[in-house]
Amino acid sequence: MTMAARDGDTIPRNRDLAEVFGVRFFAPGSNAVVEARPTNLYHYRVFVGVHDVAVENGDCAYYLGDDARSALLRRGPARIASRHLATVIRGYMPEDKTTTIHQGTTLPYVNGCSTKQLFPPDRPGDPTLQLLYMPPHTTEQLHHIHSTARVVYVMAGRGISVVGLGSQRFSHELSPGTVCVLEPMCPHHFETAAEGLLCIPLHVFSSTGRQELDHPMLQGTHLIDPQ
Ligand SMILES: [Fe+2]
């Protein structure tokens, strides 16, 4: 793993980053299983590397094909052989789907980035698998959080993921095959330099519109001029 401190002088280990900010990085070729925390709203389990995965009735699995140039969605009960990355989402069971990933993106995003909905959410708020392209010399959003987990597979190119807050901001290099699991509310963003970055983020349940901003804490708070 390549990790660099941005402003702080200590470089945390992957485990520390997970504890403090809720992110885990896996280098290409890694083999690991990551599970949602008991405090999470939705349950998911991520299988990094080569795994034979049992998908229970009522659950489904999003995973990459053997060539890492196709994506599959299988509802349980099923048994899948995953070579790169698979994520099982509990209590969600859409139709089986398969798509190749040979064409580019189709929807504009921010800061010159663009996306394609490989598997769009069946209903607003459902999980979705996206294809995200970041051209060279850009940032994917400003520093931000998501209310649900993101499981990201780097398909091509290079970039960095910046994680943390204040003096404890760290960057991690992203290269083909890198897997990044961002837990809910992990502060982060991606950046590119000379090379663009093509990655496949899975939203473990998604959000659209203003529903997430329409709540008493935010709508009932009114900024004042301290003067
Ligand atoms: Fe993000």
PDB file of N, CA and C and ligand atoms in Angstrom, residues 109 140-142 144-146 150 182 186 188-190, ligand 1:
ATOM      1  N   TYR A 109     -20.820  14.317 -15.485  1.00  0.00           N
ATOM      2  CA  TYR A 109     -20.799  14.376 -14.015  1.00  0.00           C
ATOM      3  C   TYR A 109     -20.234  15.743 -13.639  1.00  0.00           C
ATOM      4  N   GLU A 140     -12.657  14.490  -8.367  1.00  0.00           N
ATOM      5  CA  GLU A 140     -14.012  13.975  -8.396  1.00  0.00           C
ATOM      6  C   GLU A 140     -14.718  14.597  -7.199  1.00  0.00           C
ATOM      7  N   GLN A 141     -15.455  15.659  -7.435  1.00  0.00           N
ATOM      8  CA  GLN A 141     -16.133  16.388  -6.368  1.00  0.00           C
ATOM      9  C   GLN A 141     -15.135  17.104  -5.444  1.00  0.00           C
ATOM     10  N   LEU A 142     -15.647  17.918  -4.572  1.00  0.00           N
ATOM     11  CA  LEU A 142     -14.869  18.433  -3.456  1.00  0.00           C
ATOM     12  C   LEU A 142     -14.857  17.330  -2.403  1.00  0.00           C
ATOM     13  N   HIS A 144     -15.990  15.104   0.383  1.00  0.00           N
ATOM     14  CA  HIS A 144     -17.407  14.843   0.644  1.00  0.00           C
ATOM     15  C   HIS A 144     -17.610  13.534   1.409  1.00  0.00           C
ATOM     16  N   ILE A 145     -18.851  13.312   1.819  1.00  0.00           N
ATOM     17  CA  ILE A 145     -19.243  12.054   2.460  1.00  0.00           C
ATOM     18  C   ILE A 145     -20.463  11.488   1.736  1.00  0.00           C
ATOM     19  N   HIS A 146     -20.681  10.172   1.916  1.00  0.00           N
ATOM     20  CA  HIS A 146     -21.893   9.525   1.431  1.00  0.00           C
ATOM     21  C   HIS A 146     -22.573   8.863   2.632  1.00  0.00           C
ATOM     22  N   ARG A 150     -19.552   2.766  -0.326  1.00  0.00           N
ATOM     23  CA  ARG A 150     -19.123   2.674  -1.711  1.00  0.00           C
ATOM     24  C   ARG A 150     -18.032   1.612  -1.798  1.00  0.00           C
ATOM     25  N   LEU A 182     -15.263   2.342   1.009  1.00  0.00           N
ATOM     26  CA  LEU A 182     -15.546   3.563   1.768  1.00  0.00           C
ATOM     27  C   LEU A 182     -16.818   3.335   2.571  1.00  0.00           C
ATOM     28  N   CYS A 186     -17.498   8.409   5.408  1.00  0.00           N
ATOM     29  CA  CYS A 186     -16.038   8.565   5.307  1.00  0.00           C
ATOM     30  C   CYS A 186     -15.724   9.794   4.447  1.00  0.00           C
ATOM     31  N   HIS A 188     -13.844  11.987   1.885  1.00  0.00           N
ATOM     32  CA  HIS A 188     -12.912  11.568   0.826  1.00  0.00           C
ATOM     33  C   HIS A 188     -13.156  12.329  -0.466  1.00  0.00           C
ATOM     34  N   HIS A 189     -12.229  12.233  -1.382  1.00  0.00           N
ATOM     35  CA  HIS A 189     -12.445  12.520  -2.796  1.00  0.00           C
ATOM     36  C   HIS A 189     -11.297  11.903  -3.580  1.00  0.00           C
ATOM     37  N   PHE A 190     -11.455  11.807  -4.898  1.00  0.00           N
ATOM     38  CA  PHE A 190     -10.416  11.279  -5.778  1.00  0.00           C
ATOM     39  C   PHE A 190      -9.798  12.421  -6.573  1.00  0.00           C
TER      40      PHE A 190
HETATM   41 FE    FE B   1     -17.397   9.726  -3.252  1.00  0.00          FE
END
